[in-house]
Coordinates of C-alpha atoms in Angstrom, one line a residue:
M1 CA 0.1 0.4 0.0
T2 CA 1.4 3.5 -0.7
T3 CA 1.6 6.1 1.9
S4 CA -0.8 8.3 -0.7
D5 CA -3.4 5.3 -0.3
S6 CA -2.6 4.5 3.2
A7 CA -3.7 8.3 4.0
T8 CA -6.5 8.1 2.3
T9 CA -7.6 5.7 4.1
I10 CA -7.4 6.6 7.0
L11 CA -9.4 9.6 5.8
I12 CA -12.2 7.7 4.9
H13 CA -12.2 5.9 8.2
L14 CA -12.1 9.2 10.3
A15 CA -14.6 10.8 7.9
G16 CA -17.3 8.0 7.8
G17 CA -16.0 7.8 11.8
V18 CA -17.4 11.4 12.5
A19 CA -20.0 11.0 10.2
L20 CA -21.7 8.1 12.5
L21 CA -21.2 9.6 15.6
I22 CA -23.2 12.6 14.8
W23 CA -26.0 10.6 13.7
S24 CA -25.7 8.3 16.6
V25 CA -26.2 10.7 18.8
R26 CA -29.5 12.7 16.5
L27 CA -30.5 8.8 16.7
V28 CA -30.0 8.8 20.6
R29 CA -31.8 12.3 20.7
T30 CA -35.1 12.1 18.4
G31 CA -35.3 8.3 20.5
A32 CA -35.6 9.7 23.6
M33 CA -38.1 12.6 22.8
R34 CA -40.2 9.7 21.2
A35 CA -40.2 7.4 23.9
F36 CA -40.6 10.0 26.2
G37 CA -40.9 13.5 25.5
S38 CA -44.1 14.3 27.6
S39 CA -43.1 12.8 30.5
L40 CA -39.8 15.0 30.1
R41 CA -41.9 18.2 28.7
Q42 CA -43.9 17.6 31.7
A43 CA -40.6 17.2 34.5
L44 CA -39.2 20.7 33.3
Q45 CA -42.8 22.0 33.7
T46 CA -43.3 20.8 37.5
F47 CA -39.6 20.5 38.7
T48 CA -39.6 24.7 38.7
Q49 CA -40.0 25.8 42.0
N50 CA -37.5 27.1 42.5
R51 CA -33.4 27.5 41.3
F52 CA -31.6 24.7 42.3
A53 CA -35.2 22.4 41.3
A54 CA -35.4 23.9 38.0
F55 CA -31.3 23.2 37.2
G56 CA -31.6 19.9 38.2
S57 CA -34.5 18.6 35.9
G58 CA -32.3 20.8 32.8
A59 CA -29.4 18.8 34.3
A60 CA -31.3 15.2 34.0
V61 CA -33.3 16.1 31.2
T62 CA -30.7 17.3 28.6
M63 CA -28.5 13.7 29.8
V64 CA -31.9 12.0 28.9
L65 CA -32.2 13.5 25.7
Q66 CA -28.1 14.3 24.8
S67 CA -28.9 17.6 23.7
S68 CA -29.0 21.0 25.4
T69 CA -30.2 22.2 22.3
A70 CA -33.2 20.2 22.9
T71 CA -33.6 21.2 25.8
T72 CA -33.8 24.7 25.1
L73 CA -36.1 25.0 22.6
L74 CA -38.6 22.7 25.1
V75 CA -37.5 25.8 27.8
S76 CA -37.9 28.0 25.6
S77 CA -41.8 27.2 23.8
F78 CA -42.5 27.5 27.4
A79 CA -41.3 31.1 28.8
G80 CA -42.8 31.8 25.3
R81 CA -46.2 30.9 26.5
N82 CA -45.8 31.8 30.1
L83 CA -45.6 29.0 31.6
I84 CA -42.1 29.0 33.5
A85 CA -40.8 32.1 34.7
P86 CA -37.5 33.4 32.9
A87 CA -35.7 33.7 35.9
M88 CA -36.2 29.8 36.4
A89 CA -36.0 29.3 32.3
L90 CA -32.2 30.7 32.5
A91 CA -32.2 28.3 36.0
V92 CA -33.1 25.0 33.6
L93 CA -30.6 26.3 30.3
L94 CA -27.7 26.0 32.8
G95 CA -28.7 22.7 34.4
A96 CA -28.9 22.0 30.6
N97 CA -25.6 23.0 29.9
F98 CA -23.9 20.7 32.6
G99 CA -25.9 17.8 31.6
T100 CA -24.8 18.3 28.3
A101 CA -21.0 17.7 30.1
L102 CA -22.6 15.1 31.8
A103 CA -23.3 13.0 28.9
A104 CA -20.0 13.6 27.1
F105 CA -18.8 12.4 30.1
V106 CA -20.6 9.2 30.8
I107 CA -20.4 8.3 27.2
S108 CA -16.7 8.6 26.9
M109 CA -15.9 6.3 29.7
D110 CA -13.8 3.4 28.5
L111 CA -16.7 1.5 27.9
G112 CA -16.0 -0.2 24.5
W113 CA -16.7 -3.5 25.2
L114 CA -20.1 -2.3 25.8
W115 CA -21.3 -1.2 22.3
G116 CA -22.4 -4.8 20.9
V117 CA -24.6 -5.2 24.1
C118 CA -26.7 -1.7 23.2
M119 CA -26.9 -2.7 20.0
A120 CA -28.1 -6.2 20.6
L121 CA -31.0 -5.1 23.1
G122 CA -31.8 -2.5 21.1
V123 CA -32.3 -4.0 17.8
A124 CA -33.8 -7.0 19.9
L125 CA -36.3 -4.5 21.3
Y126 CA -37.0 -2.6 18.1
L127 CA -37.6 -5.4 16.3
G128 CA -40.0 -7.6 19.3
H129 CA -42.2 -4.7 19.8
E130 CA -44.3 -3.8 16.5
A131 CA -47.0 -2.8 18.7
M132 CA -45.5 -0.8 21.6
D133 CA -44.2 2.3 20.4
R134 CA -42.1 3.1 23.2
A135 CA -40.1 0.0 23.8
R136 CA -39.2 0.5 20.1
N137 CA -37.8 3.8 20.8
I138 CA -36.4 2.4 23.6
G139 CA -35.0 0.3 21.3
R140 CA -33.5 3.0 19.3
V141 CA -31.8 4.5 21.8
L142 CA -29.9 1.2 22.6
V143 CA -29.1 1.1 19.2
G144 CA -28.0 4.3 19.0
I145 CA -25.8 4.5 22.9
G146 CA -24.2 1.3 20.6
L147 CA -23.1 3.2 17.9
I148 CA -21.7 6.6 19.8
L149 CA -19.3 3.9 21.3
L150 CA -18.6 2.0 17.7
S151 CA -17.6 5.5 16.3
L152 CA -15.9 5.8 19.0
I153 CA -13.3 3.2 18.9
E154 CA -13.4 3.9 15.2
L155 CA -12.2 7.1 15.5
N156 CA -9.2 5.9 17.6
A157 CA -8.2 3.9 15.3
A158 CA -8.1 6.6 12.7
A159 CA -6.5 9.0 14.9
A160 CA -3.9 7.1 15.9
P161 CA -2.1 7.3 12.6
L162 CA -2.5 11.2 12.1
A163 CA -0.6 11.6 15.0
Q164 CA 2.1 10.7 13.0
S165 CA 1.4 12.5 10.1
P166 CA 3.6 16.1 9.5
T167 CA 1.4 17.7 7.4
F168 CA -1.7 16.7 9.2
R169 CA 0.4 17.8 12.4
T170 CA 1.1 21.5 10.7
L171 CA -2.1 21.8 9.9
L172 CA -3.3 21.7 13.6
G173 CA 0.0 23.8 14.8
A174 CA -1.9 26.5 13.3
L175 CA -5.1 26.2 15.1
A176 CA -2.6 25.7 18.5
S177 CA -0.6 29.0 17.9
E178 CA -4.6 30.4 16.9
P179 CA -6.2 30.7 20.2
L180 CA -9.5 33.0 18.8
L181 CA -9.0 30.5 15.5
A182 CA -9.3 27.2 17.1
A183 CA -12.7 28.9 19.2
L184 CA -14.4 29.8 16.0
V185 CA -13.4 26.3 14.4
A186 CA -14.8 24.4 17.4
I187 CA -17.9 27.3 17.0
A188 CA -18.4 26.3 13.1
A189 CA -17.6 23.0 13.8
T190 CA -21.2 23.1 16.7
W191 CA -22.7 24.5 14.3
L192 CA -22.6 22.3 11.6
T193 CA -23.4 19.2 13.5
H194 CA -26.0 20.9 15.9
S195 CA -24.1 18.2 18.7
S196 CA -22.1 19.6 20.8
I197 CA -21.7 16.5 22.7
A198 CA -20.2 14.9 19.3
V199 CA -17.7 17.4 18.9
I200 CA -16.5 17.9 22.5
L201 CA -15.7 13.3 21.6
L202 CA -14.6 13.9 18.8
I203 CA -11.9 16.8 20.8
A204 CA -11.2 14.7 23.4
T205 CA -10.4 11.9 20.9
F206 CA -7.9 13.8 19.3
A207 CA -6.5 15.1 22.4
A208 CA -5.9 11.9 23.3
S209 CA -3.8 10.8 20.8
G210 CA -1.5 13.9 20.6
L211 CA -3.3 15.8 17.8
F212 CA -2.7 19.1 19.9
P213 CA -1.8 19.7 22.6
P214 CA -3.7 20.1 25.6
A215 CA -4.5 23.8 26.0
T216 CA -5.6 23.9 22.4
A217 CA -8.3 21.1 23.5
L218 CA -9.2 23.2 26.1
T219 CA -10.2 26.3 23.5
L220 CA -11.6 23.6 21.9
V221 CA -13.7 22.8 24.6
I222 CA -15.1 26.9 25.1
G223 CA -15.7 27.2 21.7
A224 CA -18.0 24.1 21.5
N225 CA -19.5 24.9 24.1
L226 CA -20.1 28.9 23.1
G227 CA -21.4 27.8 19.8
N228 CA -23.9 25.3 21.5
A229 CA -25.6 28.2 22.9
L230 CA -25.8 29.8 20.0
I231 CA -27.6 27.4 17.6
P232 CA -31.1 27.9 19.8
V233 CA -30.4 31.3 19.6
L234 CA -29.9 31.0 15.9
D235 CA -32.7 29.0 14.7
Q236 CA -34.9 30.8 16.6
I237 CA -34.8 34.0 14.7
G238 CA -37.9 35.9 14.0
A239 CA -39.7 34.4 16.9
P240 CA -42.0 36.4 20.2
A241 CA -38.3 38.1 22.0
A242 CA -40.1 36.4 25.1
Q243 CA -39.6 33.1 23.5
R244 CA -36.0 34.2 22.6
R245 CA -34.8 35.3 25.9
A246 CA -33.7 32.3 28.0
A247 CA -31.3 31.3 24.6
V248 CA -30.1 34.4 24.5
G249 CA -29.4 34.5 28.2
N250 CA -27.7 31.5 27.8
L251 CA -24.8 32.3 25.0
V252 CA -24.7 35.2 27.7
T253 CA -23.4 33.4 30.4
R254 CA -21.6 31.3 28.7
V255 CA -19.9 34.0 26.2
V256 CA -18.9 35.7 29.9
L257 CA -17.5 32.4 30.9
A258 CA -15.9 32.4 28.2
L259 CA -13.6 35.5 28.4
V260 CA -13.2 34.9 31.9
V261 CA -11.5 31.2 31.1
L262 CA -9.9 32.2 27.2
P263 CA -6.8 33.6 29.2
F264 CA -6.2 30.3 31.5
V265 CA -6.2 27.6 29.1
G266 CA -2.9 27.3 28.8
P267 CA -1.4 27.3 33.1
L268 CA -5.1 25.4 33.6
S269 CA -4.2 22.4 31.4
G270 CA -0.9 21.7 33.2
W271 CA -2.3 21.9 36.4
M272 CA -5.5 20.0 35.2
L273 CA -2.8 17.6 34.0
A274 CA -1.0 17.2 37.4
L275 CA -4.1 15.8 39.1
P276 CA -3.8 11.9 38.8
S277 CA -7.0 11.6 38.2
V278 CA -6.8 13.6 34.4
D279 CA -4.8 12.4 31.6
A280 CA -6.3 11.0 28.5
R281 CA -9.6 12.8 29.6
L282 CA -8.4 16.1 29.7
A283 CA -11.2 17.5 27.4
I284 CA -13.9 16.2 28.6
E285 CA -13.3 16.4 32.5
F286 CA -12.2 20.0 31.8
H287 CA -15.6 20.1 29.6
V288 CA -18.3 19.1 33.0
A289 CA -15.8 21.9 35.3
L290 CA -16.2 24.2 33.5
N291 CA -20.4 24.3 33.0
F292 CA -20.1 23.6 36.9
A293 CA -18.3 26.4 36.7
G294 CA -20.6 27.9 34.5
A295 CA -24.0 27.2 37.2
L296 CA -21.8 27.9 40.7
L297 CA -21.5 31.7 39.0
F298 CA -25.0 32.4 37.6
L299 CA -27.0 30.3 39.4
P300 CA -27.6 33.0 42.2
F301 CA -27.6 35.5 39.0
V302 CA -30.5 33.8 37.1
T303 CA -33.0 37.2 37.9
P304 CA -30.4 40.2 37.0
V305 CA -29.8 38.0 34.3
S306 CA -33.0 37.4 33.0
T307 CA -34.1 41.2 33.7
L308 CA -31.0 42.7 31.8
V309 CA -31.9 40.5 28.8
A310 CA -35.8 41.5 29.2
R311 CA -34.5 45.1 29.1
L312 CA -32.1 44.9 25.9
M313 CA -35.1 42.5 23.9
P314 CA -38.7 44.1 24.6
G315 CA -41.2 43.2 22.8
K316 CA -44.7 42.2 23.2
E317 CA -45.9 39.3 26.3

């Protein structure tokens, strides 16, 4: 096999792994929404009496849906119809941010052996319950989880040879020397895939293979975090102001968090790597820590932030 053939084969496997990851995350999301959609909507409306319950419900619903964007759109529709207070809507979205980070954390654990079990159970449920829509959709969720784990195995196998490629290292070196460019690339990738979980898992896989330095991985995670908050804002352009405020407020909190953290990604990466429990999962664990810090920082101030956004976005209620 020639070098060009080898490089072409690696890139084909890499593209297939990325496509499978994006598709399988979507499969989990649609299956969970169809199986548990009404229960999740009721939970979001019920557990919003205080900011802590709202935060917890946002995290739980997002871990089931595997998508903070879906949670944000649900909460935005409730806020637009005055079914949930603006401050509580923002608290739910802070929980959704943390929930999507926890979902990526769980999926990224060394559970490669589990993909066959999930696939077998999922297919059995899907084919064995033609008359039971919920069972079939739970089967769809299990198949999606199995495909996510399988795609991560494929990505790890494809990324390892790329780490030895001088050309690829040169391309990624440009991201390492330009943090703003790296963040913009991650924002664009998250917008194109409409899945921050897929992008975060991809970043973690590449970082673990040594394709870019730890500080660049953290910068890309911050960019993906911003891109994830930007998606529901852009998706709701043209909607009433009351419906868009929660998503805008969430984007404001993430922008502030990014501006605070971005200048310190170098020292942060060094400090995290010095911890005994952080190694190849640096990007994943930083993503969890980033969103937990965002919750600690902004959960006490959901009312002032919501009031500020309402003043900046006046409109008919």
